């Protein structure tokens, strides 16, 4: 099973992690929109992972 690296809580259910979605928009000659997200432990709040999705113009 997967555990939080900070508090060792078992991460077995969807509710055990928290997804934080952040919008970032850039304007100028070229327009781009990307979605940044962070996955954190729902028990202690430690960041477990992150990523970038999307993009376009």
PDB file of C-alpha atoms in Angstrom:
ATOM      1  CA  UNK A   1       0.000   0.000   0.000  1.00  0.00           C
ATOM      2  CA  UNK A   2       1.061   3.625  -0.478  1.00  0.00           C
ATOM      3  CA  UNK A   3       1.879   5.816   2.516  1.00  0.00           C
ATOM      4  CA  UNK A   4       2.452   9.534   3.008  1.00  0.00           C
ATOM      5  CA  UNK A   5       6.214  10.152   3.231  1.00  0.00           C
ATOM      6  CA  UNK A   6       5.725  12.670   6.065  1.00  0.00           C
ATOM      7  CA  UNK A   7       3.162  11.159   8.450  1.00  0.00           C
ATOM      8  CA  UNK A   8       3.031   7.528   7.203  1.00  0.00           C
ATOM      9  CA  UNK A   9      -0.786   7.650   6.803  1.00  0.00           C
ATOM     10  CA  UNK A  10      -2.023   4.946   4.429  1.00  0.00           C
ATOM     11  CA  UNK A  11      -3.288   6.444   1.161  1.00  0.00           C
ATOM     12  CA  UNK A  12      -5.844   3.877   0.017  1.00  0.00           C
ATOM     13  CA  UNK A  13      -8.924   5.922  -0.888  1.00  0.00           C
ATOM     14  CA  UNK A  14      -9.554   8.952  -3.090  1.00  0.00           C
ATOM     15  CA  UNK A  15     -10.440  10.926   0.046  1.00  0.00           C
ATOM     16  CA  UNK A  16      -6.950  10.298   1.471  1.00  0.00           C
ATOM     17  CA  UNK A  17      -5.405  12.820  -0.934  1.00  0.00           C
ATOM     18  CA  UNK A  18      -6.321  16.400  -1.756  1.00  0.00           C
ATOM     19  CA  UNK A  19      -6.052  17.821  -5.287  1.00  0.00           C
ATOM     20  CA  UNK A  20      -5.397  21.558  -5.443  1.00  0.00           C
ATOM     21  CA  UNK A  21      -6.015  23.007  -8.917  1.00  0.00           C
ATOM     22  CA  UNK A  22      -4.381  26.334  -9.746  1.00  0.00           C
ATOM     23  CA  UNK A  23      -5.026  28.342 -12.913  1.00  0.00           C
ATOM     24  CA  UNK A  24      -2.170  30.228 -14.559  1.00  0.00           C
ATOM     25  CA  UNK A  25      -2.810  32.387 -17.587  1.00  0.00           C
ATOM     26  CA  UNK A  26      -0.251  34.242 -19.609  1.00  0.00           C
ATOM     27  CA  UNK A  27      -1.187  37.007 -22.009  1.00  0.00           C
ATOM     28  CA  UNK A  28       0.835  38.757 -24.649  1.00  0.00           C
ATOM     29  CA  UNK A  29       1.676  38.087 -28.265  1.00  0.00           C
ATOM     30  CA  UNK A  30       0.937  34.403 -27.687  1.00  0.00           C
ATOM     31  CA  UNK A  31      -1.780  33.327 -25.304  1.00  0.00           C
ATOM     32  CA  UNK A  32      -1.325  30.233 -23.194  1.00  0.00           C
ATOM     33  CA  UNK A  33      -3.346  28.684 -20.416  1.00  0.00           C
ATOM     34  CA  UNK A  34      -2.068  25.866 -18.262  1.00  0.00           C
ATOM     35  CA  UNK A  35      -3.452  24.178 -15.206  1.00  0.00           C
ATOM     36  CA  UNK A  36      -1.063  23.483 -12.373  1.00  0.00           C
ATOM     37  CA  UNK A  37      -2.038  21.025  -9.685  1.00  0.00           C
ATOM     38  CA  UNK A  38      -0.648  19.765  -6.394  1.00  0.00           C
ATOM     39  CA  UNK A  39      -1.557  16.497  -4.681  1.00  0.00           C
ATOM     40  CA  UNK A  40      -1.319  16.554  -0.908  1.00  0.00           C
ATOM     41  CA  UNK A  41      -1.956  14.237   2.018  1.00  0.00           C
ATOM     42  CA  UNK A  42      -5.436  14.907   3.414  1.00  0.00           C
ATOM     43  CA  UNK A  43      -4.211  14.017   6.924  1.00  0.00           C
ATOM     44  CA  UNK A  44      -1.112  16.215   7.351  1.00  0.00           C
ATOM     45  CA  UNK A  45      -1.196  18.424   4.219  1.00  0.00           C
ATOM     46  CA  UNK A  46       2.257  17.431   2.937  1.00  0.00           C
ATOM     47  CA  UNK A  47       2.727  17.850  -0.818  1.00  0.00           C
ATOM     48  CA  UNK A  48       3.062  14.418  -2.408  1.00  0.00           C
ATOM     49  CA  UNK A  49       3.247  15.373  -6.073  1.00  0.00           C
ATOM     50  CA  UNK A  50       2.481  18.049  -8.657  1.00  0.00           C
ATOM     51  CA  UNK A  51       2.080  18.510 -12.357  1.00  0.00           C
ATOM     52  CA  UNK A  52       1.003  20.660 -15.291  1.00  0.00           C
ATOM     53  CA  UNK A  53      -1.864  19.903 -17.626  1.00  0.00           C
ATOM     54  CA  UNK A  54      -3.259  21.533 -20.738  1.00  0.00           C
ATOM     55  CA  UNK A  55      -2.026  24.400 -22.783  1.00  0.00           C
ATOM     56  CA  UNK A  56      -3.218  26.028 -25.908  1.00  0.00           C
ATOM     57  CA  UNK A  57      -3.142  29.176 -27.824  1.00  0.00           C
TER      58      UNK A  57
END
